[in-house]
Amino acid sequence: MQIQDKITEIAAKTAKAIELSQNYLLSTQYSDGYWWAELESNVTITSEAILLHKIWKTDKNRPLDKAATYLRQQQCPNGAWELFYGDGGDLSTTVEAYMGLRLLGIPVNDPALEKAREFILAKGGISKTRIFTKMHLALIGCYDWQGVPSIPAWIMLLPENFPFTIYEMSSWARGSTVPLLIVFDKKPVYKMGFNLDELYTEGVNNVKYELPKNNDWSDVFLWLDGLFKWAEKTDLVPFRQESLKAAEKWVIERQEDTGDWGGIIPAMLNSLLALKALGYDVDDPIVARGLKAVDNFAIQTDNTYCVQPCVSPVWDTAWVIRSLIESGLNPAHPAMIKAGQWLIDQQILDYGDWAIKNKIGTPGGWAFEFDNRWYPDLDDSAVVVMALELIKMPDENIKKAVMKRAVNWMATMQCKAGGWGAFDIDNDQNWLNSLPYSDLKAMIDPNTADVTARVLEMLGTCDVKMEEIRVKKALDYLEKEQEADGSWFGRWGVNYIYGTSGALSALAFLEPNKYRQQLQKGANWLSSCQNVDGGWGETCFSYNNPKFKGQGNSTASQTAWALIGLLAIGKVTGNYQREVIEKGVNYLLVTQKENGTWDEDYFTGTGFPCHFYLKYHFYQQYFPLLALGRYRALI
């Protein structure tokens, strides 16, 4: 009786928490039917946007004085700016923030810059920063182009059957690199009336503008870089003008009507820099649309101005739908029908870059953003299909046809290894990450456990079909990706908690009996990571060092992920770790605010492991609601 009383009590509290969360999310729906919250990253995005507007001389038309306030607010007490919340400061991020403030007219003796300078010099100064930081500094004459890798523009002319083309780069690298072929060839310098000599630890007169050695086979690329630079100086670059023209054509073709390029700020900023280097006018419609697209990514308050790296309406909408319906909202609720129709209207029916290597697929996926017809992705597409499955639409036949078209496209995007990548098929030439240009180690988009798990979860929870041989290959791949301790790596979320949650959901909903041992091992790992307060947390440092796996202060989103994985096993097997789950649920209940929301400061989204992280401001809202909804359904 005592256990039953406890279950009754927690069920009542859960129901109240669900009601509060549902009311909050319903109140935030946009009139067109979608949901969309801020996507936060580090300050380099805003600093680079400031640089862009200074170069184009469009800074007076934007409230960039508020950007200075934003940058000051983000500075840590030690003078640094962070790559992600709680990392203590990152050199390249700090140098770019420093650059941003100097571009805004902040004097070198400003206390904020003095503290930043101490941090920068202690970390080795500009010479120790990443390639992209050096590139941005070279644009304003604060670094020498000699220290930036050369990328021969003639790679644009390589035939499709050549072992390497631009389509072997990940979509995000491709969208950012093609315009840089133009910029790196032209090597423009836009003087801003100041230098950053004070940020060279060794003294500006002692700087060696050379690329770092790795002392392994990859140093052959340094020799090639020297050859490319010699060819540039002697004007012996083959097919130079034809290559630049091809790059220009590629950039212009891929601009959306709204001005976006690839739906991500790096590709947008780099494309605008390329057009500037080519001599385009600021009033040219292509440039004007591009600048307006950057503005659309900006967030302005009474005092601050910052720029997001991307926007996530499709992703947010699909997850909100799932969380609301699985927590008890009527599938035919007007808000759900409106959101479902919005998602259906967002389905991409154009051929994109993915079709270069996928000759058999027909369009049918979804992108992450409002406008990105060239780059639908597998993760979004699977989540959208799962969201549509739950909604009772007025015309179910149209909905089912939309879902079928999406699944057919996803099937043809399966990689040879058995899994799925995010945007491309068999995008796995890992040698690209050894190029001097590739110090972010994000040049490829191979299949990953978390994206593969999402597609498999879709197949296990929706009334859709995929060829049995494809499903078996994907399950085999996911099984192989499980680590010795039972966890799975998370490519797009931090980190092993995210990856393990997704993999458990996939295996539990699709093949629970066959993979009972793997499920139990994954569940045991998740349970072992639970914090004393009942929650789960994992630091971004787990990408740098696996010893931090599953370790970190508890967050609402990561606690929800752990619960979602454990509850998936409980739902299909009837055997779940009751005490562990109840402690996790209790953590969510006691940390929920009166308005139905949760707070978290930590970054739990991943852009590039070790190098770029994201904080989705809705993660701490819809994932806890989804977990609580599934818990209530289970008990």
XYZ file of C-alpha atoms in Angstrom:
635
model
C 0.000 0.000 0.000
C 2.878 2.337 0.811
C 4.365 1.876 -2.685
C 0.953 2.499 -4.246
C 0.527 5.697 -2.236
C 3.917 6.885 -3.403
C 3.062 6.132 -7.033
C -0.258 7.964 -6.663
C 1.488 10.990 -5.169
C 4.173 11.216 -7.861
C 1.532 10.643 -10.544
C -0.433 13.641 -9.279
C 2.663 15.818 -9.211
C 3.629 14.617 -12.691
C 0.187 15.455 -14.041
C 0.434 18.984 -12.648
C 3.935 19.466 -14.076
C 2.739 18.236 -17.470
C -0.188 20.641 -17.451
C 2.047 23.600 -16.626
C 4.575 22.652 -19.305
C 1.904 22.082 -21.927
C 0.304 25.450 -21.206
C 3.662 27.190 -21.534
C 4.517 25.563 -24.855
C 1.057 26.167 -26.298
C 1.391 29.842 -25.379
C 4.615 30.142 -27.382
C 3.321 28.820 -30.719
C 3.710 31.260 -33.612
C 0.614 32.233 -35.576
C 1.799 30.262 -38.633
C 1.830 27.093 -36.553
C 5.496 26.561 -35.765
C 7.615 26.775 -32.634
C 11.032 28.389 -32.596
C 13.391 29.343 -29.772
C 16.838 30.889 -29.624
C 19.819 28.838 -30.757
C 22.781 30.117 -28.771
C 26.471 29.600 -29.488
C 29.654 31.421 -28.544
C 30.427 35.069 -29.325
C 32.503 34.418 -32.463
C 29.352 34.409 -34.603
C 28.440 37.930 -33.497
C 32.044 39.152 -33.783
C 32.284 37.839 -37.339
C 28.971 39.506 -38.224
C 30.371 42.794 -36.908
C 33.433 42.287 -39.110
C 31.222 41.599 -42.139
C 29.229 44.801 -41.683
C 32.394 46.831 -41.165
C 33.832 45.430 -44.391
C 30.646 46.173 -46.342
C 30.256 49.516 -44.505
C 26.732 48.543 -43.505
C 27.456 48.828 -39.800
C 25.664 52.173 -39.428
C 22.405 50.521 -40.483
C 22.551 47.987 -37.651
C 22.417 48.510 -33.868
C 25.972 47.275 -33.404
C 26.490 49.475 -30.353
C 24.258 46.961 -28.610
C 26.599 44.195 -29.775
C 29.319 45.765 -27.625
C 27.038 45.438 -24.606
C 26.355 41.815 -25.489
C 30.066 41.023 -25.805
C 30.802 42.670 -22.466
C 28.035 40.698 -20.785
C 29.442 37.422 -22.092
C 32.979 38.031 -20.831
C 34.153 35.870 -17.914
C 35.717 37.315 -14.750
C 39.135 36.067 -15.932
C 38.849 38.230 -19.056
C 38.136 35.369 -21.466
C 35.155 34.384 -23.552
C 33.996 30.781 -23.490
C 33.430 28.201 -26.184
C 30.615 26.821 -24.038
C 29.237 27.677 -20.621
C 31.647 26.742 -17.865
C 34.737 25.951 -19.968
C 36.821 28.702 -18.349
C 37.715 30.486 -21.575
C 38.855 29.696 -25.109
C 41.736 31.429 -26.898
C 40.274 31.791 -30.404
C 36.874 32.809 -29.064
C 38.512 35.454 -26.883
C 40.626 36.836 -29.727
C 37.562 37.189 -31.956
C 35.569 38.895 -29.201
C 38.503 41.254 -28.658
C 38.541 41.946 -32.401
C 34.804 42.612 -32.333
C 35.111 45.182 -29.582
C 38.013 46.909 -31.320
C 35.954 47.055 -34.528
C 33.235 48.782 -32.524
C 35.654 51.472 -31.422
C 36.455 50.224 -27.919
C 39.915 51.565 -27.038
C 42.793 49.232 -26.325
C 43.075 50.502 -22.732
C 39.476 49.596 -21.898
C 39.479 47.420 -18.727
C 37.591 44.625 -20.496
C 40.211 44.476 -23.242
C 43.076 44.705 -20.788
C 41.789 41.645 -18.926
C 41.183 39.810 -22.200
C 44.680 40.641 -23.387
C 46.210 39.055 -20.283
C 44.319 35.832 -20.978
C 45.215 35.856 -24.693
C 48.929 36.395 -24.114
C 49.034 33.733 -21.417
C 47.531 31.245 -23.893
C 50.072 31.970 -26.635
C 48.469 34.885 -28.476
C 47.165 35.115 -32.027
C 49.750 32.658 -33.368
C 48.063 29.854 -31.416
C 44.531 30.524 -32.644
C 42.532 28.448 -35.103
C 42.738 28.931 -38.855
C 39.390 30.693 -39.173
C 40.318 33.225 -36.519
C 43.538 33.971 -38.416
C 41.551 34.281 -41.638
C 39.247 36.906 -40.142
C 42.230 38.807 -38.763
C 43.949 38.649 -42.165
C 40.917 40.333 -43.710
C 41.641 43.458 -41.660
C 45.423 43.346 -41.893
C 45.968 42.055 -38.350
C 47.493 38.782 -39.558
C 49.406 37.883 -42.714
C 47.688 35.781 -45.369
C 50.955 33.833 -45.602
C 49.960 32.037 -42.390
C 46.585 30.965 -43.779
C 46.390 27.730 -45.834
C 45.934 28.001 -49.572
C 42.975 26.242 -51.120
C 43.333 25.931 -54.898
C 40.154 27.098 -56.593
C 40.633 24.513 -59.341
C 39.064 21.879 -57.090
C 35.789 23.339 -58.405
C 36.609 21.869 -61.825
C 37.366 18.298 -60.742
C 35.034 15.871 -62.559
C 32.341 14.020 -60.659
C 34.130 10.659 -61.059
C 37.383 12.013 -59.601
C 38.405 10.471 -56.219
C 37.830 13.846 -54.557
C 35.420 16.696 -55.328
C 33.821 19.383 -53.195
C 30.970 16.927 -52.587
C 33.255 14.795 -50.430
C 33.188 17.662 -47.918
C 30.336 17.807 -45.427
C 27.513 20.097 -46.479
C 28.462 22.715 -43.891
C 32.147 22.602 -44.876
C 31.234 22.779 -48.558
C 28.892 25.733 -48.100
C 31.566 27.607 -46.159
C 34.582 26.548 -48.252
C 33.445 27.229 -51.814
C 33.099 30.989 -51.185
C 36.412 30.930 -49.341
C 38.091 29.613 -52.499
C 37.441 33.096 -53.846
C 38.447 34.927 -50.674
C 41.653 32.925 -50.213
C 42.583 33.525 -53.844
C 41.963 37.279 -53.723
C 43.414 37.718 -50.208
C 41.708 41.075 -49.671
C 42.707 43.381 -46.819
C 40.268 45.954 -45.488
C 42.140 48.252 -43.125
C 40.156 49.351 -40.084
C 42.508 51.944 -38.632
C 43.998 49.771 -35.920
C 46.185 46.713 -35.475
C 46.269 43.935 -32.935
C 50.036 43.834 -32.490
C 49.525 43.741 -28.733
C 48.095 40.220 -28.995
C 51.277 38.519 -30.212
C 52.999 36.852 -27.281
C 56.290 36.611 -29.186
C 56.056 40.184 -30.448
C 54.664 41.095 -33.870
C 58.140 41.337 -35.417
C 58.923 37.753 -34.418
C 55.814 36.069 -35.797
C 56.419 33.047 -38.016
C 53.547 32.948 -40.480
C 53.660 29.213 -40.964
C 51.269 26.334 -40.583
C 51.797 24.039 -37.586
C 53.436 20.663 -38.116
C 51.899 17.423 -36.900
C 55.110 15.397 -37.364
C 53.243 12.639 -39.160
C 52.143 11.738 -42.702
C 49.797 14.724 -42.829
C 52.783 17.095 -43.017
C 52.823 16.335 -46.750
C 50.001 18.859 -46.953
C 52.375 21.547 -45.688
C 54.652 20.860 -48.646
C 51.656 21.056 -50.978
C 50.577 24.303 -49.353
C 53.989 25.760 -50.117
C 53.608 24.639 -53.721
C 50.164 26.225 -53.981
C 51.449 29.500 -52.527
C 54.361 29.516 -54.999
C 51.902 28.983 -57.861
C 49.811 31.903 -56.634
C 52.799 34.242 -56.402
C 54.045 33.329 -59.865
C 50.539 33.389 -61.355
C 50.852 29.767 -62.434
C 47.630 28.520 -60.852
C 45.963 26.332 -63.500
C 42.521 27.397 -64.725
C 42.459 30.180 -62.156
C 39.808 32.403 -63.704
C 37.614 29.496 -64.808
C 37.784 28.094 -61.264
C 36.840 31.374 -59.635
C 33.958 31.765 -62.070
C 32.747 28.266 -61.224
C 32.906 29.049 -57.506
C 31.021 32.305 -58.030
C 28.335 30.504 -60.043
C 28.017 27.793 -57.374
C 27.582 30.380 -54.601
C 24.938 32.359 -56.481
C 22.979 29.240 -57.459
C 22.733 28.132 -53.856
C 21.368 31.340 -52.424
C 17.789 30.968 -51.244
C 15.173 33.532 -52.300
C 15.338 34.772 -48.714
C 19.086 35.390 -49.023
C 20.256 32.444 -46.932
C 23.101 30.138 -47.874
C 22.818 26.669 -46.360
C 20.829 28.015 -43.440
C 24.003 28.598 -41.424
C 25.811 31.832 -40.630
C 29.355 30.696 -41.604
C 28.209 29.915 -45.159
C 26.233 33.159 -45.269
C 29.076 35.347 -44.017
C 31.666 33.655 -46.230
C 29.474 33.975 -49.311
C 29.073 37.695 -48.673
C 32.831 38.034 -48.175
C 33.354 36.269 -51.510
C 30.988 38.630 -53.293
C 32.807 41.600 -51.746
C 36.158 40.223 -52.954
C 34.684 39.887 -56.449
C 33.685 43.539 -56.482
C 29.925 43.225 -56.075
C 28.108 46.401 -55.027
C 26.363 46.645 -51.679
C 23.084 47.433 -53.473
C 23.283 44.387 -55.727
C 20.122 42.321 -55.084
C 22.172 39.219 -54.253
C 24.169 41.124 -51.639
C 21.153 42.957 -50.260
C 19.260 39.690 -49.816
C 22.290 38.122 -48.149
C 22.703 40.949 -45.670
C 18.984 40.825 -44.876
C 19.305 37.083 -44.226
C 22.042 37.759 -41.662
C 19.739 40.300 -40.029
C 17.065 37.605 -39.753
C 19.408 35.552 -37.580
C 19.985 38.448 -35.180
C 18.376 38.806 -31.764
C 17.931 42.323 -30.455
C 16.809 43.410 -27.006
C 16.614 46.854 -25.460
C 20.325 46.688 -24.661
C 21.937 43.879 -26.647
C 22.396 42.587 -30.189
C 23.751 39.176 -31.118
C 23.618 36.782 -34.070
C 22.609 33.129 -33.941
C 24.611 30.543 -35.902
C 21.447 28.984 -37.250
C 17.692 28.816 -36.591
C 15.750 25.671 -35.719
C 11.984 26.023 -36.375
C 11.457 22.632 -38.047
C 13.410 20.800 -35.355
C 11.719 22.675 -32.511
C 8.238 22.264 -33.980
C 8.529 18.522 -34.480
C 9.812 17.937 -30.951
C 7.173 20.202 -29.376
C 4.469 18.245 -31.188
C 5.858 14.948 -29.928
C 6.156 16.207 -26.364
C 2.643 17.678 -26.281
C 0.823 14.698 -27.771
C 2.825 12.055 -25.898
C 2.078 13.932 -22.666
C -1.648 13.721 -23.320
C -2.706 16.551 -25.624
C -5.462 15.632 -28.064
C -3.862 14.621 -31.409
C -6.622 16.588 -33.149
C -6.033 19.745 -31.072
C -6.176 22.809 -33.375
C -2.605 23.748 -32.419
C -1.403 20.313 -33.505
C -3.252 20.409 -36.817
C -1.854 23.854 -37.562
C 1.675 22.729 -36.674
C 1.285 19.547 -38.706
C 0.179 21.469 -41.760
C 3.108 23.851 -41.374
C 5.501 20.894 -41.318
C 3.858 19.317 -44.359
C 4.269 22.591 -46.221
C 7.969 22.659 -45.302
C 8.770 19.335 -46.986
C 11.527 19.889 -49.554
C 10.621 18.639 -53.029
C 13.714 20.004 -54.792
C 16.899 18.105 -55.560
C 19.806 19.346 -53.457
C 23.525 18.663 -53.133
C 22.713 15.210 -51.747
C 21.666 14.132 -55.258
C 25.241 14.421 -56.567
C 26.151 11.118 -54.899
C 22.656 9.691 -54.517
C 21.443 8.989 -58.050
C 18.352 6.985 -57.111
C 16.660 9.090 -54.433
C 13.769 11.465 -55.009
C 13.285 14.513 -52.735
C 11.169 14.315 -49.611
C 13.144 15.416 -46.560
C 13.037 18.371 -44.218
C 15.717 20.892 -43.306
C 16.432 22.344 -39.898
C 15.641 25.950 -40.792
C 12.933 28.028 -42.455
C 14.670 28.154 -45.837
C 17.262 25.569 -46.865
C 16.075 23.640 -49.899
C 19.606 22.473 -50.813
C 20.285 20.664 -47.522
C 17.513 18.537 -45.985
C 18.801 16.262 -43.247
C 18.028 12.819 -41.933
C 17.672 13.758 -38.274
C 15.023 16.412 -38.869
C 13.230 14.262 -41.402
C 12.914 11.304 -39.031
C 11.663 13.468 -36.162
C 9.129 15.187 -38.423
C 7.758 11.837 -39.591
C 7.402 10.747 -35.952
C 5.612 14.001 -35.140
C 3.211 13.682 -38.081
C 2.458 10.089 -37.117
C 0.980 11.361 -33.845
C -1.243 14.113 -35.269
C -4.799 13.429 -36.432
C -4.858 15.548 -39.594
C -8.042 16.436 -41.501
C -6.649 14.651 -44.563
C -4.806 11.587 -43.337
C -4.127 10.366 -46.870
C -2.042 13.435 -47.703
C -0.171 13.078 -44.422
C 0.630 9.439 -45.108
C 1.809 10.249 -48.634
C 4.112 12.936 -47.264
C 5.534 10.501 -44.722
C 5.998 7.761 -47.322
C 7.854 10.121 -49.637
C 10.151 11.118 -46.777
C 10.925 7.536 -45.772
C 11.655 6.585 -49.366
C 14.189 9.428 -49.580
C 15.757 8.448 -46.265
C 16.164 4.849 -47.387
C 18.264 5.926 -50.378
C 20.492 8.039 -48.116
C 21.772 5.005 -46.179
C 25.562 4.760 -46.134
C 27.544 1.677 -47.120
C 28.497 1.105 -43.488
C 24.809 0.662 -42.666
C 24.010 3.874 -40.847
C 22.969 7.349 -41.814
C 24.853 10.633 -41.771
C 23.198 13.990 -41.302
C 23.110 15.492 -44.813
C 24.977 13.265 -47.258
C 25.621 9.666 -48.219
C 29.066 8.049 -47.770
C 30.632 11.384 -46.868
C 33.507 9.696 -45.054
C 36.930 10.603 -46.506
C 38.554 11.176 -43.133
C 41.872 12.349 -44.627
C 40.160 15.690 -45.230
C 40.301 16.348 -41.494
C 44.099 16.272 -41.720
C 44.311 19.234 -44.089
C 45.896 22.364 -42.545
C 42.634 24.160 -43.316
C 40.663 21.588 -41.309
C 41.673 22.308 -37.743
C 38.035 22.072 -36.604
C 38.058 18.404 -37.694
C 34.589 18.792 -39.203
C 35.179 18.274 -42.911
C 33.098 15.118 -43.290
C 29.621 13.852 -42.439
C 29.893 10.074 -41.931
C 27.115 7.877 -40.587
C 26.698 8.222 -36.836
C 24.961 6.225 -34.136
C 22.598 9.006 -33.074
C 21.257 9.824 -36.548
C 21.000 6.113 -37.359
C 19.121 5.516 -34.127
C 16.670 8.292 -34.988
C 15.803 6.699 -38.326
C 15.406 3.297 -36.690
C 13.235 4.734 -33.914
C 11.009 6.196 -36.629
C 10.677 2.763 -38.219
C 9.836 1.235 -34.853
C 7.180 3.777 -33.867
C 5.504 4.804 -37.131
C 3.323 3.091 -39.713
C 6.031 3.303 -42.367
C 8.178 0.705 -44.070
C 11.737 0.338 -45.292
C 13.336 -2.654 -46.988
C 14.205 -5.346 -44.465
C 17.806 -5.596 -45.670
C 18.319 -1.877 -44.994
C 16.891 -2.178 -41.494
C 19.123 -5.153 -40.702
C 22.228 -3.305 -41.921
C 21.349 -0.315 -39.771
C 20.713 -2.443 -36.694
C 24.027 -4.248 -37.198
C 25.785 -0.900 -37.500
C 24.149 0.455 -34.345
C 25.049 -2.686 -32.412
C 28.692 -2.349 -33.453
C 28.760 1.271 -32.313
C 27.930 0.381 -28.707
C 30.974 0.912 -26.509
C 32.367 -1.591 -24.032
C 30.677 0.100 -21.066
C 27.270 0.006 -22.759
C 27.102 3.612 -23.961
C 26.856 5.133 -27.442
C 28.671 8.240 -28.669
C 26.493 11.299 -29.334
C 27.575 13.285 -32.400
C 24.856 15.944 -32.344
C 24.084 16.180 -28.631
C 26.218 16.161 -25.482
C 27.221 13.396 -25.532
C 27.110 9.775 -24.425
C 23.849 10.393 -22.546
C 22.362 11.730 -25.769
C 23.737 8.936 -27.932
C 22.745 6.191 -25.497
C 19.212 7.523 -25.076
C 18.642 7.510 -28.821
C 20.129 4.058 -29.359
C 18.073 2.518 -26.553
C 14.899 4.048 -27.972
C 15.685 2.637 -31.420
C 16.492 -0.896 -30.278
C 13.662 -1.034 -27.751
C 10.961 0.044 -30.192
C 12.234 -2.035 -33.106
C 13.886 -5.241 -31.829
C 13.646 -5.457 -28.008
C 13.969 -9.220 -27.743
C 16.899 -9.579 -30.115
C 18.882 -6.831 -28.415
C 17.875 -7.437 -24.802
C 21.502 -7.773 -23.703
C 22.553 -4.522 -25.396
C 19.540 -2.716 -23.951
C 20.318 -3.858 -20.432
C 23.954 -2.886 -20.769
C 22.997 0.593 -21.987
C 20.450 0.989 -19.210
C 23.001 -0.045 -16.594
C 25.441 2.569 -17.932
C 22.819 5.306 -17.762
C 21.883 4.291 -14.218
C 25.526 4.383 -13.166
C 25.771 8.017 -14.303
C 22.847 9.316 -12.263
C 23.810 12.179 -9.964
C 22.989 12.310 -6.266
C 20.242 14.870 -6.935
C 18.497 12.360 -9.213
C 19.367 14.125 -12.443
C 21.885 13.500 -15.178
C 24.478 15.798 -16.704
C 27.475 15.578 -18.990
C 30.069 18.207 -19.767
C 31.179 19.061 -23.297
C 34.670 18.082 -22.142
C 33.610 14.456 -22.622
C 34.383 14.994 -26.318
C 37.970 15.870 -25.436
C 38.423 13.103 -22.901
C 36.179 10.034 -22.473
C 36.930 9.976 -18.745
C 34.230 12.662 -18.461
C 31.585 10.376 -19.989
C 28.232 10.901 -18.312
C 29.740 13.298 -15.783
C 28.542 16.825 -15.139
C 26.069 18.917 -13.226
C 22.489 17.838 -13.760
C 20.493 19.543 -16.495
C 16.838 19.266 -17.426
C 17.525 18.197 -21.013
C 20.121 15.532 -20.218
C 18.015 14.173 -17.361
C 15.125 13.893 -19.793
C 17.292 12.066 -22.340
C 18.381 9.513 -19.754
C 14.774 8.974 -18.679
C 13.586 8.650 -22.271
C 16.114 5.872 -22.869
C 15.245 4.023 -19.673
C 11.496 4.437 -20.174
C 11.722 3.052 -23.706
C 13.047 -0.200 -22.282
C 10.366 -0.245 -19.591
C 7.575 0.314 -22.098
C 8.441 -2.600 -24.368
C 9.759 -5.093 -21.821
C 7.676 -4.233 -18.761
C 10.914 -4.351 -16.790
C 12.277 -0.960 -15.813
C 14.521 0.463 -13.119
C 11.774 2.022 -11.005
C 13.888 3.653 -8.305
C 16.330 5.213 -10.777
C 13.497 6.538 -12.948
C 11.528 7.922 -10.013
C 14.578 9.820 -8.771
C 15.041 11.272 -12.250
C 11.390 12.237 -12.518
C 11.555 13.829 -9.090
C 14.533 15.922 -10.231
C 12.439 17.313 -13.086
C 9.483 17.946 -10.778
C 11.437 19.872 -8.149
C 13.406 21.946 -10.670
C 10.387 23.023 -12.727
C 9.465 26.691 -12.290
C 5.993 27.963 -11.490
C 5.348 28.937 -15.108
C 6.012 25.378 -16.266
C 9.538 25.927 -17.612
C 12.980 24.650 -16.728
C 16.257 26.586 -16.690
C 19.697 25.390 -17.678
C 22.874 27.290 -18.458
C 24.885 24.449 -19.950
C 25.278 23.798 -23.667
C 23.842 20.376 -24.510
C 23.811 20.637 -28.329
C 26.827 19.847 -30.487
C 27.905 21.541 -33.689
C 31.457 20.206 -34.046
C 32.794 18.002 -31.216
C 35.582 19.752 -29.300
C 35.182 22.955 -31.316
C 31.620 24.307 -31.492
C 28.650 23.823 -29.195
C 25.044 24.961 -29.053
C 22.392 25.728 -26.495
C 18.901 25.084 -27.832
C 16.683 27.186 -25.594
C 13.750 24.805 -26.069
C 15.702 21.658 -25.159
C 15.027 22.243 -21.474
C 11.309 22.555 -22.249
C 10.159 19.849 -24.649
C 12.477 17.008 -23.646
C 11.424 17.098 -19.949
C 7.775 17.223 -21.019
C 8.296 14.226 -23.308
C 9.966 12.285 -20.490
C 7.235 13.129 -17.997
C 4.557 12.207 -20.500
C 6.114 8.811 -21.140
C 6.568 8.238 -17.418
C 2.898 8.966 -16.732
C 1.871 6.624 -19.541
C 4.060 3.880 -18.099
C 2.750 4.078 -14.545
